[in-house]
């Protein structure tokens, strides 16, 4: 058993979400050539995992953050204020609201409007220095699952290129361009194709703009891919004089998160062994939605004996999947799901009234420290409607 696995298995309580500071810094180090060699600007997409301690850890190694809402923008802005206080903060969302645009323009350095209608309705009221741009939809699909495909038919995400070309040529207030069309992609071929289409559709307009944001969605999990991205970034800078941003989330934190869970019951059904875990779909909703089994590690988790690992909620389909063991996991034994750093806690719920996992940080010296526990008080506060002051009635919104 590796030192990492035995450290994870010894967390003081389960279920526990552990984020690995060393793995996050390694990922940032891997991406560094895009900044150092190509002058690209690296942002962290906060929505993947917004823990404030993690934002503080990431901040010195990035050029800023990318937000998808006012709350994310506030959290990132506060992290920037705790740090060097500088850097870029980008936002794009179909959800921009008139009552929020003033504050967003104060906090964010770059706003990419999702539609021309949104731009025309909201841009005029912006007095602050945020640089304005358009999120475009290049119309090139690469994903099989339309639920993840921003370029699906009738997409709500971004302005179609034809419309965007006309607007960018006419509107001097628009200084930049944003697109994001991928999810968990391990090759840069789609990015190359997308840039090709963008350059032929927008041509000279690109030379007038100040910046372009290539979005996220690429895992960039090898040095070769990072070099390839650095070349693409350098090319854009040379040809058009653009400042080039990219804003990965999962590439930075995906492999740096683990969920430690414990077997709390075991029985046979129809000839299959079923082990019930003290976690479930409420902690890893993507397992249910996309029917994907997360990677697993644990003592004995590499053998031939099949065992169905299931969550403890009422949902019949709350199933992690069938795994194979050298020795079937017994009650009280712990297992670890890997590669669950991104889009797990941000999409977790307290469905069935089960608590959120406690959160632990795996420090660089190998110590695991608890950083957050929720418990019944947090659960009650979420649902209590009587006898508490109304939060958010005024300034807290
Ligand atoms: C979600 C998102 C990202 C980050 O995506 P990853 O897959 O985590 O890299 C970046 N930009 C936009 C606009 C997004 O919606």
Coordinates of C-alpha atoms and ligand atoms in Angstrom, one line a residue:
X1 CA 0.0 0.0 0.0
X2 CA 1.4 3.4 -0.9
X3 CA 2.0 6.1 1.7
X4 CA -0.7 8.2 0.2
X5 CA -3.3 5.5 0.4
X6 CA -2.5 4.6 4.0
X7 CA -2.6 8.4 4.9
X8 CA -6.0 8.7 3.3
X9 CA -7.4 5.6 5.0
X10 CA -6.4 7.0 8.4
X11 CA -8.6 10.2 8.2
X12 CA -10.3 10.7 11.5
X13 CA -13.8 10.3 10.1
X14 CA -15.7 9.2 7.0
X15 CA -17.1 10.2 4.6
X16 CA -14.2 12.5 4.1
X17 CA -13.3 14.7 1.1
X18 CA -9.5 15.2 1.0
X19 CA -7.8 17.7 -1.3
X20 CA -4.1 17.2 -2.1
X21 CA -2.1 20.4 -2.0
X22 CA 1.0 18.8 -3.5
X23 CA -1.0 17.4 -6.4
X24 CA -2.6 20.9 -7.0
X25 CA 0.8 22.6 -7.0
X26 CA 2.1 19.9 -9.4
X27 CA -0.7 20.5 -11.8
X28 CA 0.0 24.2 -11.7
X29 CA 3.7 23.5 -12.3
X30 CA 2.8 21.4 -15.3
X31 CA 0.7 24.3 -16.8
X32 CA 3.4 26.9 -16.0
X33 CA 5.1 26.7 -19.5
X34 CA 2.0 28.3 -21.1
X35 CA 2.6 31.3 -19.0
X36 CA 6.4 31.3 -18.9
X37 CA 7.1 30.4 -22.6
X38 CA 4.1 31.7 -24.4
X39 CA 2.9 34.7 -22.2
X40 CA -0.5 33.1 -21.8
X41 CA -2.6 34.0 -18.8
X42 CA -3.8 31.1 -16.6
X43 CA -7.0 31.5 -14.7
X44 CA -8.5 29.0 -12.3
X45 CA -12.2 28.3 -12.9
X46 CA -13.6 28.6 -9.4
X47 CA -16.7 26.5 -10.0
X48 CA -14.7 23.2 -10.0
X49 CA -13.9 23.6 -6.3
X50 CA -14.1 26.9 -4.5
X51 CA -12.7 26.1 -1.0
X52 CA -11.1 29.4 0.2
X53 CA -7.9 27.6 1.4
X54 CA -7.5 26.1 -2.0
X55 CA -8.0 29.5 -3.7
X56 CA -5.3 30.9 -1.5
X57 CA -3.0 28.0 -2.4
X58 CA -3.6 28.4 -6.1
X59 CA -3.5 32.2 -6.3
X60 CA 0.3 32.8 -6.4
X61 CA 0.6 30.3 -9.3
X62 CA -2.2 31.8 -11.6
X63 CA -2.9 35.1 -13.2
X64 CA -6.4 35.2 -11.7
X65 CA -9.7 33.4 -11.6
X66 CA -12.8 32.7 -13.7
X67 CA -16.3 33.0 -12.1
X68 CA -19.7 32.0 -13.3
X69 CA -21.8 34.0 -10.8
X70 CA -21.8 36.9 -8.4
X71 CA -21.0 34.7 -5.4
X72 CA -18.1 33.0 -7.2
X73 CA -16.8 36.4 -8.2
X74 CA -17.0 37.7 -4.6
X75 CA -15.2 34.6 -3.3
X76 CA -12.4 34.9 -5.9
X77 CA -12.2 38.7 -5.4
X78 CA -11.7 38.2 -1.7
X79 CA -9.0 35.6 -2.3
X80 CA -7.3 38.1 -4.6
X81 CA -7.5 40.8 -1.9
X82 CA -5.9 38.4 0.6
X83 CA -3.1 37.7 -1.8
X84 CA -1.2 40.2 -3.9
X85 CA -4.5 42.0 -4.7
X86 CA -3.9 42.0 -8.4
X87 CA -4.8 39.7 -11.3
X88 CA -7.6 39.1 -13.7
X89 CA -11.1 38.1 -12.8
X90 CA -13.3 36.9 -15.7
X91 CA -17.0 36.2 -15.8
X92 CA -19.3 34.8 -18.4
X93 CA -22.8 33.4 -17.7
X94 CA -26.2 33.3 -19.2
X95 CA -27.4 34.5 -15.8
X96 CA -26.1 38.1 -15.6
X97 CA -28.7 40.3 -13.9
X98 CA -29.3 44.0 -14.1
X99 CA -29.2 44.3 -10.3
X100 CA -25.8 42.6 -10.1
X101 CA -24.0 44.1 -13.1
X102 CA -22.7 47.1 -11.2
X103 CA -21.0 45.1 -8.5
X104 CA -19.7 42.6 -11.1
X105 CA -18.1 45.3 -13.1
X106 CA -16.4 46.6 -10.0
X107 CA -15.0 43.2 -9.0
X108 CA -14.3 41.6 -12.4
X109 CA -11.6 42.8 -14.9
X110 CA -13.3 41.1 -17.9
X111 CA -17.0 40.4 -18.6
X112 CA -17.9 38.2 -21.6
X113 CA -21.6 38.7 -22.5
X114 CA -23.4 35.5 -23.5
X115 CA -25.8 37.1 -26.0
X116 CA -25.9 40.4 -27.9
X117 CA -29.3 41.0 -26.2
X118 CA -27.6 40.6 -22.8
X119 CA -24.8 43.0 -23.9
X120 CA -27.2 45.6 -25.2
X121 CA -29.4 45.5 -22.1
X122 CA -26.6 45.6 -19.5
X123 CA -23.4 47.1 -21.0
X124 CA -24.7 50.7 -21.0
X125 CA -25.1 50.8 -17.2
X126 CA -21.4 49.8 -16.6
X127 CA -19.4 52.7 -15.4
X128 CA -16.4 50.8 -14.1
X129 CA -13.2 49.7 -15.8
X130 CA -14.1 46.1 -16.7
X131 CA -13.2 45.2 -20.2
X132 CA -16.2 43.9 -22.2
X133 CA -16.2 41.0 -24.6
X134 CA -18.5 38.4 -26.2
X135 CA -18.8 34.7 -25.5
X136 CA -19.0 33.2 -29.0
X137 CA -20.3 29.9 -30.0
X138 CA -18.0 28.5 -32.7
X139 CA -20.6 25.9 -33.7
X140 CA -18.2 23.0 -33.8
X141 CA -19.3 20.0 -31.7
X142 CA -16.9 17.4 -30.3
X143 CA -18.9 15.8 -27.6
X144 CA -21.1 12.8 -27.8
X145 CA -23.2 13.8 -24.8
X146 CA -25.3 16.8 -25.7
X147 CA -25.7 17.6 -21.9
X148 CA -22.0 18.7 -22.0
X149 CA -21.9 20.1 -25.5
X150 CA -22.0 23.9 -25.6
X151 CA -22.3 23.7 -29.4
X152 CA -25.3 21.4 -29.4
X153 CA -28.2 22.5 -31.6
X154 CA -30.2 25.5 -30.2
X155 CA -27.4 26.1 -27.7
X156 CA -28.0 28.8 -25.1
X157 CA -24.2 29.4 -24.8
X158 CA -22.5 32.1 -26.8
X159 CA -23.2 34.2 -29.8
X160 CA -23.1 32.4 -33.2
X161 CA -20.0 33.4 -35.2
X162 CA -21.8 35.3 -38.0
X163 CA -23.7 37.5 -35.6
X164 CA -20.6 38.0 -33.5
X165 CA -18.5 39.1 -36.4
X166 CA -20.9 41.9 -37.3
X167 CA -21.2 43.0 -33.7
X168 CA -17.5 43.0 -33.1
X169 CA -16.9 45.0 -36.2
X170 CA -19.5 47.6 -35.2
X171 CA -19.2 47.9 -31.4
X172 CA -16.0 49.5 -30.2
X173 CA -16.9 48.8 -26.6
X174 CA -16.3 45.1 -27.3
X175 CA -12.6 44.4 -26.7
X176 CA -12.5 40.6 -26.3
X177 CA -13.7 37.2 -27.2
X178 CA -14.5 34.1 -25.1
X179 CA -15.3 30.6 -26.0
X180 CA -15.6 27.3 -24.1
X181 CA -16.6 24.2 -26.0
X182 CA -15.0 21.2 -24.3
X183 CA -15.2 18.8 -21.4
X184 CA -12.5 16.5 -20.1
X185 CA -10.7 16.6 -23.4
X186 CA -7.3 14.9 -23.7
X187 CA -6.3 16.2 -27.1
X188 CA -5.8 19.7 -28.5
X189 CA -7.2 18.8 -31.9
X190 CA -10.6 20.3 -31.1
X191 CA -9.0 23.5 -29.9
X192 CA -7.0 23.8 -33.1
X193 CA -10.1 23.2 -35.2
X194 CA -12.1 25.7 -33.2
X195 CA -9.4 28.4 -33.5
X196 CA -9.2 27.7 -37.3
X197 CA -12.9 28.3 -37.6
X198 CA -12.8 31.4 -35.5
X199 CA -9.9 32.9 -37.5
X200 CA -11.6 32.3 -40.8
X201 CA -15.0 33.7 -39.6
X202 CA -13.6 36.7 -37.8
X203 CA -10.4 37.4 -39.7
X204 CA -9.4 41.0 -39.4
X205 CA -11.7 41.8 -36.5
X206 CA -9.3 39.7 -34.3
X207 CA -6.6 42.3 -34.9
X208 CA -8.7 45.1 -33.4
X209 CA -9.5 43.1 -30.2
X210 CA -7.3 43.2 -27.0
X211 CA -7.9 39.7 -25.6
X212 CA -9.2 36.2 -26.2
X213 CA -10.2 33.6 -23.6
X214 CA -10.0 30.0 -24.7
X215 CA -12.1 28.6 -21.9
X216 CA -11.4 25.4 -20.1
X217 CA -12.4 21.8 -20.7
X218 CA -9.0 20.4 -21.6
X219 CA -7.2 18.1 -19.1
X220 CA -3.7 19.1 -20.3
X221 CA -2.3 16.1 -18.4
X222 CA 1.0 15.7 -20.1
X223 CA 4.0 18.0 -20.8
X224 CA 3.5 17.4 -24.5
X225 CA -0.1 18.8 -24.5
X226 CA 1.1 21.8 -22.4
X227 CA 3.8 22.5 -25.0
X228 CA 1.3 22.2 -27.8
X229 CA -1.0 24.7 -26.0
X230 CA 1.9 27.0 -25.5
X231 CA 2.5 27.0 -29.2
X232 CA -1.1 27.8 -30.0
X233 CA -1.1 30.6 -27.5
X234 CA 2.2 32.1 -28.9
X235 CA 0.7 31.9 -32.4
X236 CA -2.4 33.9 -31.5
X237 CA -0.3 36.5 -29.7
X238 CA 2.0 36.8 -32.7
X239 CA -0.7 36.9 -35.4
X240 CA -3.2 39.2 -33.7
X241 CA -1.4 40.9 -30.7
X242 CA -4.0 39.4 -28.4
X243 CA -3.6 38.8 -24.7
X244 CA -4.6 35.1 -24.4
X245 CA -6.4 33.7 -21.3
X246 CA -7.3 30.1 -20.6
X247 CA -9.4 29.0 -17.6
X248 CA -9.2 25.3 -16.7
X249 CA -10.9 23.9 -13.6
X250 CA -10.6 20.2 -13.7
X251 CA -7.1 20.2 -15.1
X252 CA -6.0 21.9 -11.8
X253 CA -8.0 20.1 -9.1
X254 CA -9.6 17.0 -10.7
X255 CA -6.8 14.6 -9.8
X256 CA -6.2 16.3 -6.5
X257 CA -9.4 15.2 -4.7
X258 CA -10.2 11.9 -3.0
X259 CA -13.4 10.7 -1.2
X260 CA -12.7 8.3 1.7
X261 CA -15.7 6.2 2.5
X262 CA -16.5 3.3 4.8
X263 CA -18.4 0.0 4.3
X264 CA -21.4 0.1 6.7
X265 CA -23.3 -3.0 5.5
X266 CA -22.8 -6.0 3.3
X267 CA -25.2 -8.7 2.0
X268 CA -25.9 -10.9 -1.0
X269 CA -28.7 -10.3 -3.5
X270 CA -29.3 -12.6 -6.5
X271 CA -25.8 -14.1 -6.1
X272 CA -24.0 -10.7 -6.0
X273 CA -22.3 -9.2 -3.0
X274 CA -23.4 -5.7 -2.2
X275 CA -21.4 -3.4 0.0
X276 CA -23.2 -0.3 1.3
X277 CA -21.0 2.8 1.8
X278 CA -21.4 5.8 4.0
X279 CA -21.5 8.0 0.9
X280 CA -23.6 8.1 -2.2
X281 CA -24.9 10.0 -5.2
X282 CA -25.4 13.0 -3.0
X283 CA -21.6 13.4 -2.8
X284 CA -20.7 12.3 -6.4
X285 CA -23.8 13.3 -8.5
X286 CA -21.9 12.7 -11.7
X287 CA -21.8 9.0 -11.0
X288 CA -25.6 8.8 -11.2
X289 CA -26.0 11.3 -14.0
X290 CA -23.5 10.0 -16.4
X291 CA -23.4 6.3 -15.1
X292 CA -19.6 6.5 -14.7
X293 CA -17.8 4.5 -12.0
X294 CA -15.1 6.5 -10.2
X295 CA -11.6 5.0 -9.9
X296 CA -11.2 3.1 -6.6
X297 CA -8.3 2.2 -4.3
X298 CA -8.2 0.4 -1.1
X299 CA -6.6 -2.6 0.6
X300 CA -7.6 -5.5 -1.6
X301 CA -9.2 -3.4 -4.4
X302 CA -7.4 -5.2 -7.2
X303 CA -8.5 -8.8 -7.7
X304 CA -11.2 -10.9 -9.2
X305 CA -14.0 -11.0 -6.7
X306 CA -16.9 -8.8 -7.9
X307 CA -18.7 -6.6 -5.4
X308 CA -21.4 -4.0 -6.1
X309 CA -20.6 -0.7 -4.2
X310 CA -23.7 1.2 -3.5
X311 CA -24.5 4.5 -1.7
X312 CA -26.8 4.7 1.3
X313 CA -29.6 6.9 0.0
X314 CA -33.1 5.8 -0.8
X315 CA -32.5 6.0 -4.5
X316 CA -32.4 2.5 -6.2
X317 CA -29.8 3.7 -8.7
X318 CA -27.5 5.1 -6.1
X319 CA -24.8 2.7 -7.2
X320 CA -21.1 3.4 -7.7
X321 CA -20.6 0.3 -9.8
X322 CA -19.2 -3.2 -9.8
X323 CA -15.6 -3.4 -8.6
X324 CA -13.3 -6.3 -8.3
X325 CA -11.4 -7.2 -5.1
X326 CA -8.7 -9.5 -3.9
X327 CA -10.6 -9.7 -0.6
X328 CA -14.3 -8.6 -0.4
X329 CA -14.5 -5.4 1.7
X330 CA -16.1 -6.0 5.1
X331 CA -18.0 -3.7 7.4
X332 CA -15.8 -1.1 8.9
X333 CA -13.3 -1.2 6.0
X334 CA -12.4 2.0 4.1
X335 CA -12.2 2.6 0.4
X336 CA -11.0 5.6 -1.5
X337 CA -12.4 7.1 -4.7
X338 CA -9.8 8.9 -6.8
X339 CA -9.9 11.8 -9.3
X340 CA -13.0 13.3 -7.7
X341 CA -11.6 16.8 -7.0
X342 CA -13.7 18.7 -9.6
X343 CA -17.5 19.2 -9.7
X344 CA -18.2 16.9 -6.7
X345 CA -18.6 19.2 -3.6
X346 CA -19.9 22.0 -5.8
X347 CA -22.7 19.8 -6.9
X348 CA -23.1 17.8 -3.7
X349 CA -26.4 17.9 -1.7
X350 CA -27.7 16.7 1.7
X351 CA -30.2 14.5 -0.1
X352 CA -31.9 12.1 2.4
X353 CA -30.4 14.2 5.2
X354 CA -27.0 12.7 5.0
X355 CA -24.2 15.1 6.0
X356 CA -21.7 16.5 3.6
X357 CA -18.3 14.8 3.8
X358 CA -15.9 16.4 6.3
X359 CA -13.2 18.3 4.3
X360 CA -9.5 17.6 4.9
X361 CA -6.4 19.1 3.4
X362 CA -3.4 16.8 2.6
X363 CA -0.5 19.2 3.3
X364 CA 2.7 19.1 1.4
X365 CA 4.5 17.4 4.3
X366 CA 2.0 14.5 4.2
X367 CA -0.1 15.5 7.2
X368 CA -3.9 15.3 6.8
X369 CA -5.7 18.1 8.5
X370 CA -9.4 18.6 9.0
X371 CA -10.4 22.0 7.6
X372 CA -14.2 21.9 7.7
X373 CA -17.0 19.9 9.3
X374 CA -20.7 20.5 8.6
X375 CA -22.9 18.5 11.0
X376 CA -26.5 18.8 12.1
X377 CA -26.3 22.6 12.8
X378 CA -25.5 23.3 9.2
X379 CA -28.2 20.9 8.0
X380 CA -30.8 22.5 10.3
X381 CA -29.8 26.0 9.3
X382 CA -30.3 25.0 5.6
X383 CA -33.9 24.0 6.3
X384 CA -35.0 26.0 9.3
X385 CA -37.7 28.5 8.3
X386 CA -38.9 29.6 11.7
X387 CA -37.2 31.4 14.5
X388 CA -34.1 32.6 12.6
X389 CA -33.5 36.0 11.0
X390 CA -34.0 36.1 7.3
X391 CA -30.5 36.0 5.8
X392 CA -30.2 37.7 2.4
X393 CA -33.2 40.0 2.8
X394 CA -30.9 43.0 2.3
X395 CA -27.2 43.4 1.9
X396 CA -26.3 39.8 2.0
X397 CA -27.8 38.9 -1.4
Ligands
LIG1 C1 -16.8 25.1 -16.6 C2 -16.1 26.1 -17.3 C3 -14.7 26.1 -17.3 C4 -13.8 25.1 -16.6 O1 -14.0 23.9 -17.3 P1 -13.1 22.6 -16.9 O2 -13.8 21.5 -17.6 O3 -13.2 22.4 -15.4 O4 -11.7 22.9 -17.3 C5 -14.1 27.2 -18.0 N1 -14.8 28.2 -18.6 C6 -16.1 28.1 -18.7 C7 -16.9 29.2 -19.4 C8 -16.8 27.1 -18.0 O5 -18.2 27.0 -18.1

